[in-house]
Amino acid sequence: MSRRLKLTMDDVARAAGVSKQTVSAVINNKSGISEETRDRVRQVIARLDYQPNLLAGSLRAQRSFTIGVVIPSITNPFYPELVRGIEDQAQRDGYSVFLCNTDENQEKEVKYLHLLRRHRIAGLIAATIKVHPAWTEALRRLAAQGVPVIFVPGTYRPGEQVVCISVDDEEGFLTGTSHLLDLGHQRIAMICPPIEPGQQSPRLAGFLRAHFERGRKVLPELIVPGGWHVTDGQAATAQLMQLARTPTAIVAPNDMAAIGAITKLKELGHRVPEDVAVVGYDNIAIAEWYDPPLTTVEQPHYDMGKRAMQAVLERLAKPHEPAEMIKFATTLIVRRSSGGVRGKL
Amino acid sequence: MSRRLKLTMDDVARAAGVSKQTVSAVINNKSGISEETRDRVRQVIARLDYQPNLLAGSLRAQRSFTIGVVIPSITNPFYPELVRGIEDQAQRDGYSVFLCNTDENQEKEVKYLHLLRRHRIAGLIAATIKVHPAWTEALRRLAAQGVPVIFVPGTYRPGEQVVCISVDDEEGFLTGTSHLLDLGHQRIAMICPPIEPGQQSPRLAGFLRAHFERGRKVLPELIVPGGWHVTDGQAATAQLMQLARTPTAIVAPNDMAAIGAITKLKELGHRVPEDVAVVGYDNIAIAEWYDPPLTTVEQPHYDMGKRAMQAVLERLAKPHEPAEMIKFATTLIVRRSSGGVRGKL
DNA sequence: TTGTATGCGTTATCAC
DNA sequence: GTGATAACGCATACAA
């Protein structure tokens, strides 16, 4: 063994003929080092392939370069696309991403939050749908320690020092539903997302408002409970199609559920969009390639993720700014599943 | 401010009326502490909501609880499903996952590897498709420092101390292609994955062997270059359908490309599977819900991810075991896109 | 511009 | 069983 296993700053310093904190200064781009020395040190670093120990650095500097990211599902493509935005931005800034997938399991959520705190994350980006009571206290502690907390997409809750990045879901569902109304649909169903007791659903609100704004009645039997998954869309659709008077269009809480709706409709022998139109939400990648291509309301997932990471850095730089609410615009993407465009076949 | 901002082991020790390393012993479940003391310390920990600083612990103990995971794409659902397996297992063992998505960008790959080394990861799980030359040296260093490196799915390369977890792709494509041959197809096309110069593709090999084993000729014009994405499948299919004699079936390198093939076929007015059958590879979630549901060869992604994490722990426990090769079995999933089953509609 | 001393919050090696 | 002390690798406030 010609070389020691662990390479430290001392080794680099010795090899370059300088002292330890000169090396440190070079690495951290501090001023006060001559260009010549700087170059020499850099070369030695490259030659020895020295990688500074971030554990030690973070411990000493009392700051880490790690962002915790908590998502409820890694299987719903919406979240990977969001994570991609977070991660691209994080890499640009020299941060790493601790990914935590909770599978919508609240116990996991809490366990992960503890784990992230032990890792002394510099910031937390949470895409969790409902906020667990046990989180409230933990989030408060994070905030107290100067760790920015960003919810994306998340709903702003007054009194919490939390940045929220979201789109206006009510607006989004207003747009999607209006699109169907404008196409002349008389019986539009809505598959609802899971609604917490005592909470309101902006998505349902948008659906209702679209009707209201046009002086149209909402048919209560066409509003059915559902969920975020393909299977939820299937179950809800099965229920809808058993009605005496079936809907001519279905609004799903997200694209996954919309896909479920379509599979179930086809299975029951209905054509989409000729017999029943379907509109989704999110615009995940597969929406474009599905058959029929899915009319949906886009959330700019990548940009939202990117913005979330930027928000972390902003809060890190200015810890005492008040919490804010950042809204992105949604975009209606008209494809064939709503019958809004006529494609081939 | 009634309480200090940073809570350390000393604070806990003081509050519990014991010394620091007693607290440490309790946390790490070391022997030599009375049940009574143990309980008291635990209660104080819970009451103060103390979270040990893993940075400090890892620095001192010279071991971290972080696993680096490098994937080429977070958009191809195969990888999220793999990551889910890794992560579930990691959480069970108290490890965290540093996720790195390279978007098939080699520069990113190299940058991430450095970043992970700086974080002093305990293990590396790489799902990268082709191994960048610059990796070789970095991987050697990781191995030299006792950091297990697992490729999943990965090809074993002799001389490298790397655990590979994979399925037999050749076998998988043999199965998929044989399925089509058994259905009586005479003109089967293959969309090839990207093939590195000087490399062989096991997937293509399986396709060829299926023909060979049945004494069937392969038609060279039906073997077209492609890639892993929907758009690659579309481009290759467009090319195939311009031939004077078009194929009656298409084998895609993965499910994403298969979806691309199907969208293109439909766009060109061909029915799937009546005019052209399609077989994919991976069995990602959407394969089941696509229209037509996709006949494909399953890689057990979740189990492979889980196994990869287990392999990390095994190597950590026994660092000097020789490299090994762990193979999982593939499963042919027959759905409607191959015409192998007759569904409704 | 560069060298020296101290501490970040743990774990581990000692005596008690 | 428990209490002091050193050390992990780096950053920073100093003095030189």
XYZ file of C-alpha atoms (C1' of nucleotides) in Angstrom:
722
model
C 0.000 0.000 0.000
C 1.916 2.941 -1.264
C -0.677 5.511 -0.278
C -2.811 5.982 2.761
C -6.368 4.924 2.343
C -7.997 8.082 3.585
C -6.922 11.216 1.871
C -7.286 14.351 3.957
C -6.600 18.001 3.524
C -3.306 17.550 5.331
C -2.135 15.152 2.665
C -2.982 17.645 -0.025
C -1.296 20.450 1.899
C 1.863 18.434 2.350
C 1.967 17.406 -1.295
C 1.502 20.992 -2.397
C 3.924 22.382 0.140
C 1.371 24.640 1.765
C -0.673 24.565 4.919
C -4.019 23.028 5.482
C -6.146 26.148 5.491
C -4.553 27.333 2.303
C -6.023 24.247 0.723
C -9.324 25.000 2.409
C -9.234 28.541 1.080
C -8.576 27.312 -2.435
C -11.390 24.822 -2.308
C -13.871 27.360 -1.001
C -12.703 30.080 -3.375
C -11.716 32.409 -0.599
C -9.646 35.470 -1.391
C -6.133 36.019 -0.163
C -4.354 33.291 -2.060
C -1.978 34.031 -4.899
C -2.965 32.790 -8.305
C 0.168 30.734 -8.430
C -0.468 28.926 -5.171
C -4.067 28.459 -6.116
C -3.115 26.711 -9.332
C -0.570 24.515 -7.675
C -3.026 23.407 -5.040
C -5.675 22.731 -7.617
C -3.319 20.553 -9.568
C -2.400 18.530 -6.525
C -6.075 18.094 -5.706
C -6.716 16.807 -9.190
C -3.667 14.582 -9.210
C -4.460 12.952 -5.909
C -8.168 12.940 -6.733
C -8.867 14.470 -3.370
C -12.508 14.774 -2.405
C -13.131 16.970 0.618
C -15.134 15.329 3.343
C -18.491 17.066 3.327
C -19.416 15.424 6.609
C -16.565 17.137 8.384
C -17.096 20.379 6.548
C -20.790 20.490 7.300
C -20.240 19.611 10.922
C -17.736 22.360 11.371
C -19.517 24.970 9.316
C -22.864 24.107 10.859
C -24.455 23.903 7.472
C -25.046 21.035 5.125
C -25.529 20.766 1.412
C -28.350 18.345 1.527
C -31.986 18.916 0.778
C -34.634 16.532 1.996
C -37.363 15.801 -0.520
C -40.471 13.966 0.602
C -42.948 12.716 -1.964
C -46.069 10.617 -1.482
C -45.538 8.420 -4.521
C -42.687 7.680 -6.820
C -44.940 5.609 -9.041
C -47.163 8.488 -10.082
C -45.047 10.095 -12.815
C -46.001 13.554 -11.644
C -43.550 13.293 -8.767
C -40.509 12.039 -10.657
C -41.011 14.950 -13.027
C -41.168 17.315 -10.080
C -38.102 15.737 -8.512
C -36.244 16.176 -11.735
C -36.741 19.911 -11.538
C -35.640 19.998 -7.917
C -32.612 17.902 -8.613
C -31.396 19.747 -11.685
C -31.467 22.986 -9.781
C -29.879 21.408 -6.722
C -27.005 20.036 -8.706
C -26.394 23.420 -10.226
C -26.010 24.834 -6.729
C -23.903 22.038 -5.358
C -26.645 20.502 -3.266
C -27.674 16.895 -3.043
C -31.135 15.505 -2.720
C -32.214 13.050 -0.070
C -35.212 11.393 -1.610
C -37.960 10.035 0.603
C -40.917 8.237 -0.889
C -43.644 7.673 1.653
C -46.094 5.675 -0.451
C -48.762 7.827 1.172
C -47.979 6.139 4.453
C -48.108 8.541 7.348
C -45.861 6.490 9.571
C -43.180 6.534 6.923
C -43.635 10.257 6.583
C -42.905 10.823 10.234
C -39.991 8.413 10.303
C -38.452 10.101 7.312
C -38.818 13.523 8.800
C -36.855 12.398 11.833
C -34.224 10.799 9.656
C -33.846 13.975 7.654
C -33.496 16.028 10.785
C -30.743 13.722 11.984
C -28.978 14.317 8.708
C -29.159 18.046 9.437
C -30.673 18.871 6.084
C -30.291 22.422 4.890
C -33.834 22.536 3.593
C -36.957 20.470 3.214
C -39.134 20.201 0.152
C -42.301 18.295 0.847
C -44.788 17.230 -1.765
C -46.915 15.453 0.746
C -50.607 15.744 0.124
C -52.068 15.921 3.581
C -50.052 17.213 6.490
C -49.790 14.753 9.318
C -50.458 16.247 12.777
C -47.089 14.975 13.994
C -45.469 17.002 11.242
C -46.673 20.284 12.574
C -44.398 20.204 15.589
C -41.473 18.808 13.620
C -41.873 21.472 10.970
C -41.943 24.139 13.619
C -38.661 22.869 14.984
C -37.095 22.812 11.557
C -38.225 26.358 10.965
C -36.907 27.386 14.377
C -33.509 26.034 13.447
C -33.524 28.068 10.292
C -34.279 25.213 7.933
C -36.525 26.440 5.140
C -39.585 24.320 4.491
C -41.205 24.369 1.089
C -44.453 22.679 0.153
C -44.856 21.895 -3.522
C -47.552 21.583 -4.527
C -48.905 22.645 -1.192
C -51.605 24.646 0.395
C -50.695 27.628 2.444
C -51.664 27.380 6.069
C -51.587 30.648 7.933
C -49.328 30.840 10.929
C -46.753 28.499 9.505
C -43.439 29.758 8.281
C -43.647 27.688 5.131
C -43.233 28.604 1.500
C -45.904 27.139 -0.716
C -45.517 26.605 -4.400
C -48.599 25.574 -6.227
C -51.000 26.152 -9.005
C -54.547 27.257 -8.448
C -56.289 23.910 -8.531
C -59.692 25.531 -8.422
C -58.814 27.555 -11.473
C -57.420 24.453 -13.143
C -60.597 22.483 -12.642
C -62.642 25.468 -13.641
C -60.782 25.459 -16.939
C -61.027 21.733 -17.509
C -64.699 21.577 -16.672
C -65.496 24.684 -18.697
C -63.857 23.072 -21.671
C -66.320 20.205 -21.430
C -69.284 22.505 -20.880
C -68.278 24.524 -23.914
C -68.251 21.346 -25.948
C -71.925 21.005 -25.067
C -71.809 18.288 -22.453
C -74.930 18.131 -20.320
C -73.985 15.460 -17.832
C -70.468 15.883 -16.542
C -69.248 13.664 -13.723
C -66.425 14.370 -11.332
C -64.249 11.810 -9.650
C -63.210 13.532 -6.438
C -59.801 13.342 -4.825
C -59.720 12.071 -1.257
C -61.099 14.847 0.932
C -60.017 15.190 4.540
C -62.755 15.686 7.080
C -63.347 19.349 7.611
C -61.403 20.277 4.500
C -62.495 21.648 1.174
C -61.310 20.437 -2.175
C -60.268 23.208 -4.535
C -60.577 20.737 -7.377
C -64.202 20.046 -6.628
C -64.750 23.770 -6.085
C -63.449 24.511 -9.575
C -65.741 21.877 -11.026
C -68.725 23.386 -9.260
C -67.830 26.947 -10.148
C -67.608 26.119 -13.829
C -71.202 24.997 -13.711
C -72.290 27.889 -11.575
C -70.706 30.515 -13.783
C -72.728 29.204 -16.690
C -75.919 28.935 -14.706
C -75.800 25.173 -15.013
C -76.945 22.721 -12.405
C -74.589 20.155 -10.971
C -76.047 16.702 -10.737
C -75.171 15.316 -7.289
C -75.173 11.690 -8.364
C -72.387 12.503 -10.815
C -69.999 13.516 -8.055
C -68.310 10.384 -6.787
C -65.490 9.849 -4.351
C -62.229 8.632 -5.819
C -58.483 8.844 -5.407
C -55.195 9.429 -7.182
C -54.597 5.989 -8.624
C -55.537 4.184 -11.791
C -57.599 1.767 -9.759
C -59.461 4.627 -8.080
C -60.432 5.978 -11.474
C -61.618 2.552 -12.514
C -63.725 1.998 -9.432
C -65.350 5.409 -9.628
C -66.085 4.984 -13.304
C -67.620 1.576 -12.773
C -69.907 3.192 -10.243
C -70.813 6.050 -12.566
C -71.659 3.791 -15.456
C -74.168 1.904 -13.370
C -76.365 4.964 -13.041
C -79.690 5.028 -14.843
C -78.505 8.113 -16.695
C -74.785 7.829 -17.289
C -72.499 10.837 -17.723
C -71.333 12.059 -21.116
C -68.056 13.300 -19.681
C -65.831 12.606 -16.698
C -63.413 14.912 -14.923
C -60.700 13.023 -13.046
C -58.671 14.350 -10.119
C -55.413 13.594 -11.943
C -54.105 11.857 -15.043
C -53.598 8.512 -13.369
C -57.248 8.367 -12.343
C -58.204 9.575 -15.820
C -56.345 6.654 -17.324
C -58.237 4.407 -14.950
C -61.490 5.961 -16.106
C -60.644 5.365 -19.744
C -59.589 1.758 -19.256
C -62.817 1.054 -17.402
C -64.940 2.805 -20.015
C -63.366 0.798 -22.811
C -63.706 -2.381 -20.825
C -67.435 -1.659 -20.500
C -67.662 -1.157 -24.248
C -67.863 2.630 -24.312
C -65.871 4.708 -26.767
C -63.741 7.627 -25.604
C -64.490 10.392 -26.449
C -67.472 9.530 -28.638
C -69.582 8.055 -25.841
C -67.867 9.550 -22.833
C -65.259 12.300 -22.810
C -62.519 12.323 -20.186
C -60.377 15.146 -18.834
C -57.398 14.633 -16.539
C -55.075 16.835 -14.529
C -51.264 17.211 -14.296
C -50.171 16.428 -17.856
C -47.804 13.611 -17.045
C -45.688 12.383 -19.927
C -47.836 9.400 -20.788
C -50.871 11.642 -21.318
C -49.481 12.538 -24.706
C -48.931 8.946 -25.766
C -52.029 7.403 -24.358
C -54.854 6.268 -26.603
C -56.750 8.462 -26.882
C -54.263 11.178 -25.999
C -55.441 12.771 -22.813
C -56.971 16.199 -22.586
C -55.634 17.537 -19.341
C -54.680 20.601 -17.356
C -50.965 20.959 -17.038
C -49.146 21.701 -13.848
C -45.645 22.852 -14.775
C -44.059 20.132 -12.651
C -40.484 20.633 -13.717
C -40.566 24.377 -13.166
C -42.329 23.977 -9.863
C -39.606 21.644 -8.669
C -36.928 23.983 -9.891
C -38.608 26.912 -8.201
C -38.904 24.974 -4.969
C -35.161 24.459 -4.892
C -34.582 28.101 -5.662
C -36.914 29.017 -2.832
C -34.811 26.932 -0.473
C -31.737 28.917 -1.388
C -33.581 32.210 -1.100
C -34.741 31.386 2.399
C -31.280 30.202 3.308
C -29.899 33.559 2.227
C -32.663 35.588 3.869
C -34.026 33.542 6.728
C -36.351 36.130 8.119
C -38.424 36.972 5.118
C -42.081 36.209 5.707
C -43.604 33.060 4.292
C -44.867 33.396 0.798
C -47.120 31.740 -1.672
C -45.878 31.191 -5.193
C -48.452 30.365 -7.807
C -47.827 28.910 -11.207
C -50.299 29.052 -14.034
C -52.003 25.937 -15.348
C -52.531 25.307 -19.023
C -55.365 23.457 -20.653
C -53.963 20.890 -23.063
C -56.652 19.806 -25.444
C -56.158 16.353 -26.894
C -58.490 13.716 -28.176
C -59.930 12.239 -24.975
C -62.292 15.169 -24.584
C -63.380 15.144 -28.194
C -62.163 18.717 -28.348
C -60.008 17.903 -31.341
C -60.652 15.392 -34.049
C -57.694 13.134 -34.623
C -57.265 10.345 -37.055
C -58.701 6.886 -36.422
C -35.459 31.875 24.210
C -35.850 29.430 27.004
C -33.991 26.642 25.313
C -30.821 26.510 23.303
C -31.296 26.187 19.609
C -29.017 23.246 19.014
C -29.729 20.241 21.103
C -26.754 17.985 21.708
C -26.055 14.799 23.513
C -24.729 16.805 26.426
C -28.083 18.447 26.873
C -29.769 15.094 26.955
C -27.188 13.743 29.374
C -27.630 16.659 31.693
C -31.405 16.436 31.596
C -31.271 12.721 32.324
C -28.613 13.093 34.988
C -26.145 10.801 33.233
C -23.049 11.263 31.154
C -22.764 11.749 27.454
C -21.609 8.316 26.462
C -24.329 6.729 28.476
C -26.729 8.483 26.175
C -24.681 7.336 23.218
C -24.793 3.768 24.465
C -28.551 3.916 24.854
C -29.039 5.277 21.372
C -26.816 2.666 19.799
C -28.269 -0.145 21.857
C -24.956 -1.010 23.448
C -24.855 -3.341 26.394
C -23.780 -2.302 29.859
C -26.603 0.037 30.737
C -29.218 -0.809 33.301
C -32.766 -1.152 32.111
C -33.763 1.647 34.393
C -31.228 4.154 33.112
C -32.004 3.113 29.586
C -35.666 3.929 30.030
C -34.993 7.228 31.661
C -32.671 8.313 28.899
C -35.124 7.249 26.269
C -37.835 9.287 27.872
C -35.679 12.375 27.987
C -34.764 11.875 24.344
C -38.426 11.672 23.437
C -39.378 14.620 25.608
C -36.706 16.908 24.222
C -37.211 15.507 20.726
C -33.493 15.011 20.460
C -32.198 13.909 17.058
C -28.585 12.749 17.103
C -26.372 14.485 14.591
C -25.565 11.853 11.987
C -22.912 14.093 10.479
C -20.901 14.044 13.669
C -21.558 10.378 14.265
C -20.541 9.384 10.778
C -17.438 11.514 10.900
C -16.293 9.984 14.130
C -17.326 6.424 13.373
C -15.906 6.634 9.875
C -19.055 5.218 8.443
C -22.118 6.834 7.000
C -25.685 5.734 6.576
C -26.121 7.042 3.123
C -26.382 5.127 -0.110
C -25.770 6.787 -3.438
C -28.170 5.770 -6.172
C -27.452 6.772 -9.739
C -30.089 6.281 -12.400
C -30.058 7.337 -16.041
C -33.668 8.460 -16.142
C -36.303 9.278 -13.613
C -38.872 9.676 -16.351
C -38.770 6.080 -17.481
C -41.012 4.431 -14.881
C -38.746 1.428 -14.691
C -36.290 3.368 -12.544
C -38.697 4.841 -10.032
C -39.982 1.325 -9.483
C -36.442 0.116 -8.959
C -35.683 3.009 -6.614
C -38.746 2.159 -4.608
C -37.328 -1.267 -3.889
C -33.968 0.185 -2.931
C -35.521 2.785 -0.715
C -37.934 0.542 1.122
C -35.101 -1.751 2.045
C -32.836 1.154 2.936
C -35.361 2.653 5.268
C -35.780 -0.670 6.995
C -32.052 -0.671 7.698
C -31.818 2.957 8.735
C -30.103 4.127 5.580
C -30.953 7.093 3.437
C -30.818 7.314 -0.309
C -29.002 10.011 -2.213
C -30.760 10.020 -5.523
C -28.884 11.074 -8.639
C -30.639 11.273 -11.958
C -28.211 11.730 -14.803
C -30.656 12.049 -17.704
C -28.226 9.819 -19.589
C -25.738 12.631 -19.492
C -22.221 11.391 -18.935
C -20.935 14.642 -17.532
C -23.637 14.613 -14.906
C -22.741 11.050 -14.130
C -19.164 11.932 -13.369
C -20.072 15.035 -11.380
C -22.477 13.049 -9.298
C -19.977 10.358 -8.583
C -17.595 12.966 -7.186
C -20.356 14.516 -5.144
C -21.283 11.163 -3.699
C -17.704 10.459 -2.798
C -17.516 13.757 -0.967
C -20.549 12.732 1.002
C -18.679 9.589 2.010
C -21.475 7.305 0.951
C -21.521 3.874 2.498
C -22.428 2.224 -0.773
C -23.198 2.944 -4.393
C -26.004 1.502 -6.434
C -25.721 2.423 -10.070
C -28.326 1.737 -12.683
C -26.354 3.453 -15.350
C -26.570 1.848 -18.733
C -23.140 2.336 -20.163
C -20.130 2.770 -17.936
C -18.248 5.957 -18.586
C -14.465 5.512 -18.846
C -13.954 8.116 -16.118
C -16.035 5.945 -13.851
C -13.667 3.062 -13.949
C -11.031 4.829 -11.901
C -13.551 6.385 -9.536
C -15.178 3.026 -8.972
C -11.829 1.473 -8.253
C -11.198 4.081 -5.601
C -14.563 3.524 -4.040
C -13.929 -0.201 -3.943
C -10.472 0.414 -2.484
C -12.033 2.391 0.340
C -14.369 -0.450 1.091
C -17.432 1.105 -0.483
C -19.538 -1.601 -2.110
C -20.574 -0.896 -5.661
C -23.664 -2.563 -7.071
C -24.840 -2.403 -10.654
C -28.518 -3.018 -11.173
C -29.335 -3.922 -13.790
C -25.748 -4.204 -14.839
C -23.415 -6.307 -16.814
C -20.610 -8.012 -15.076
C -17.183 -6.947 -16.187
C -14.387 -9.241 -15.097
C -11.671 -7.706 -12.983
C -13.942 -5.260 -11.249
C -14.957 -5.720 -7.689
C -18.577 -4.974 -8.447
C -21.751 -6.850 -7.637
C -24.113 -7.104 -10.560
C -27.790 -7.706 -10.243
C -29.601 -8.362 -13.428
C -31.851 -10.521 -15.434
C -30.709 -12.460 -18.446
C -31.718 -10.065 -21.180
C -30.831 -12.544 -23.876
C -33.135 -15.066 -22.294
C -35.811 -12.400 -21.918
C -35.739 -11.497 -25.568
C -35.583 -15.132 -26.517
C -38.832 -15.606 -24.629
C -40.533 -12.554 -26.058
C -39.535 -13.307 -29.610
C -40.394 -16.990 -29.287
C -43.840 -15.983 -28.155
C -44.347 -14.143 -31.435
C -42.861 -16.951 -33.503
C -45.168 -19.417 -31.794
C -48.120 -17.253 -32.730
C -47.110 -17.821 -36.348
C -45.518 -14.518 -37.199
C -43.325 -14.671 -40.282
C -41.874 -11.189 -40.344
C -40.776 -10.030 -36.921
C -38.915 -6.758 -36.598
C -36.643 -5.709 -33.785
C -36.034 -2.180 -32.599
C -32.536 -2.356 -31.181
C -31.331 -0.585 -28.072
C -28.366 1.752 -28.516
C -25.321 -0.451 -29.006
C -21.883 0.753 -27.980
C -19.119 0.287 -30.503
C -17.401 -3.007 -29.898
C -20.196 -4.210 -27.657
C -22.808 -6.845 -28.122
C -26.440 -6.484 -27.278
C -27.868 -9.386 -25.309
C -31.309 -8.225 -26.298
C -30.556 -8.529 -29.973
C -28.813 -11.825 -29.316
C -31.967 -13.219 -27.739
C -34.012 -12.068 -30.690
C -31.636 -13.782 -33.085
C -31.407 -16.966 -31.062
C -35.178 -17.352 -30.983
C -35.155 -17.449 -34.763
C -32.121 -19.664 -34.917
C -33.489 -22.225 -32.500
C -36.506 -22.662 -34.741
C -34.469 -22.769 -37.910
C -35.975 -19.487 -38.994
C -34.216 -16.833 -40.989
C -33.851 -13.307 -39.630
C -34.615 -10.623 -42.141
C -31.858 -7.990 -41.901
C -34.038 -5.108 -43.026
C -36.296 -5.770 -40.048
C -33.550 -5.005 -37.553
C -33.482 -1.265 -37.001
C -31.562 0.891 -34.579
C -33.569 2.552 -31.853
C -33.403 3.680 -28.249
C -35.144 3.606 -24.894
C -37.646 6.405 -25.395
C -41.148 6.673 -26.760
C -39.840 8.833 -29.564
C -37.206 6.234 -30.456
C -39.903 3.619 -30.825
C -41.892 5.949 -33.010
C -39.002 6.783 -35.305
C -37.961 3.174 -35.720
C -41.520 2.109 -36.427
C -41.999 4.825 -39.008
C -38.910 3.490 -40.734
C -40.123 -0.099 -40.576
C -43.524 0.710 -42.018
C -41.965 2.274 -45.082
C -40.525 -1.044 -46.158
C -41.937 -2.724 -49.216
C -42.795 -5.690 -47.056
C -43.747 -4.481 -43.610
C -43.378 -6.574 -40.454
C -46.257 -8.386 -38.823
C -44.762 -7.994 -35.376
C -42.323 -5.696 -33.597
C -40.096 -6.398 -30.620
C -39.122 -3.250 -28.721
C -36.087 -2.823 -26.460
C -38.304 -1.720 -23.575
C -41.877 -0.759 -22.795
C -41.399 2.934 -23.466
C -40.214 2.230 -26.988
C -43.033 -0.290 -27.393
C -45.529 2.419 -26.530
C -43.851 4.581 -29.138
C -44.207 1.793 -31.676
C -47.895 1.411 -30.929
C -48.662 5.112 -31.127
C -46.911 5.315 -34.464
C -48.649 2.232 -35.810
C -52.040 3.622 -34.876
C -51.142 6.977 -36.321
C -50.329 5.248 -39.598
C -53.677 3.506 -39.515
C -52.544 0.060 -38.493
C -54.341 -1.945 -35.879
C -52.481 -3.481 -32.934
C -52.351 -6.439 -32.713
C -54.480 -7.350 -35.748
C -52.129 -5.806 -38.312
C -48.945 -5.623 -36.308
C -48.237 -7.224 -32.939
C -45.957 -5.522 -30.428
C -43.934 -6.919 -27.539
C -42.157 -4.775 -24.972
C -39.732 -5.331 -22.113
C -39.696 -4.380 -18.402
C -43.378 -4.489 -17.489
C -43.683 -0.969 -16.185
C -46.963 -0.131 -14.477
C -48.554 1.565 -17.460
C -48.123 -1.559 -19.595
C -51.135 -3.025 -17.880
C -53.319 0.021 -18.464
C -52.254 0.861 -21.957
C -54.525 0.227 -24.918
C -53.943 -2.413 -25.996
C -52.429 -3.745 -22.791
C -48.840 -4.516 -23.499
C -47.407 -7.974 -23.849
C -44.014 -7.686 -22.253
C -41.236 -9.473 -20.437
C -41.091 -8.512 -16.822
C -37.989 -7.549 -14.954
C -38.769 -7.766 -11.248
C -37.757 -4.146 -10.686
C -38.867 -3.810 -7.106
C -37.166 -6.996 -5.998
C -34.028 -6.116 -7.897
C -33.849 -2.785 -6.113
C -34.463 -4.416 -2.782
C -31.827 -7.015 -3.477
C -29.347 -4.333 -4.487
C -29.729 -2.654 -1.127
C -29.349 -5.985 0.624
C -26.218 -6.607 -1.365
C -24.787 -3.311 -0.142
C -25.270 -4.409 3.445
C -23.817 -7.824 2.760
C -20.679 -6.310 1.278
C -20.443 -3.876 4.135
C -20.528 -6.776 6.559
C -18.120 -8.941 4.561
C -15.965 -6.607 2.504
C -13.653 -9.220 1.092
C -16.068 -11.607 -0.492
C -15.466 -11.886 -4.222
C -17.669 -10.020 -6.632
C -20.764 -11.854 -7.608
C -23.466 -11.900 -10.184
C -27.060 -12.153 -9.062
C -29.602 -13.074 -11.684
C -33.316 -12.689 -11.451
C -35.752 -14.534 -13.646
C -37.857 -12.739 -16.239
C -41.495 -13.545 -16.809
C -43.402 -13.314 -20.039
C -46.591 -11.350 -19.451
C -48.992 -12.014 -22.274
C -51.489 -9.251 -22.865
C -53.367 -8.064 -25.887
C -50.701 -6.176 -27.839
C -49.219 -9.402 -29.128
C -52.557 -10.896 -30.065
C -51.676 -13.745 -27.759
C -54.921 -13.299 -25.893
C -58.207 -12.144 -27.261
C -59.688 -9.390 -25.180
C -62.889 -7.526 -25.578
C -63.284 -4.718 -28.099
C -0.443 35.979 2.098
C 0.252 31.988 5.334
C 0.677 29.132 9.773
C -1.435 27.785 14.637
C -5.068 26.679 17.868
C -9.717 25.527 18.862
C -14.197 23.368 18.320
C -18.266 21.307 15.593
C -21.096 16.604 18.007
C -20.287 12.439 18.001
C -17.853 7.529 19.123
C -14.365 4.857 21.417
C -10.733 3.877 24.734
C -9.621 4.141 28.807
C -9.809 4.079 34.141
C -13.216 4.376 38.147
C -22.234 0.115 34.968
C -20.488 4.846 34.525
C -17.469 9.233 33.887
C -13.475 11.810 31.673
C -10.530 12.308 27.335
C -8.994 11.915 22.663
C -9.954 11.905 17.826
C -12.693 12.032 13.309
C -11.643 16.128 9.100
C -12.496 20.388 8.378
C -13.345 25.820 9.062
C -12.386 29.897 11.310
C -10.575 33.437 14.325
C -6.361 34.543 15.258
C -1.410 35.882 15.187
C 2.847 35.896 12.239
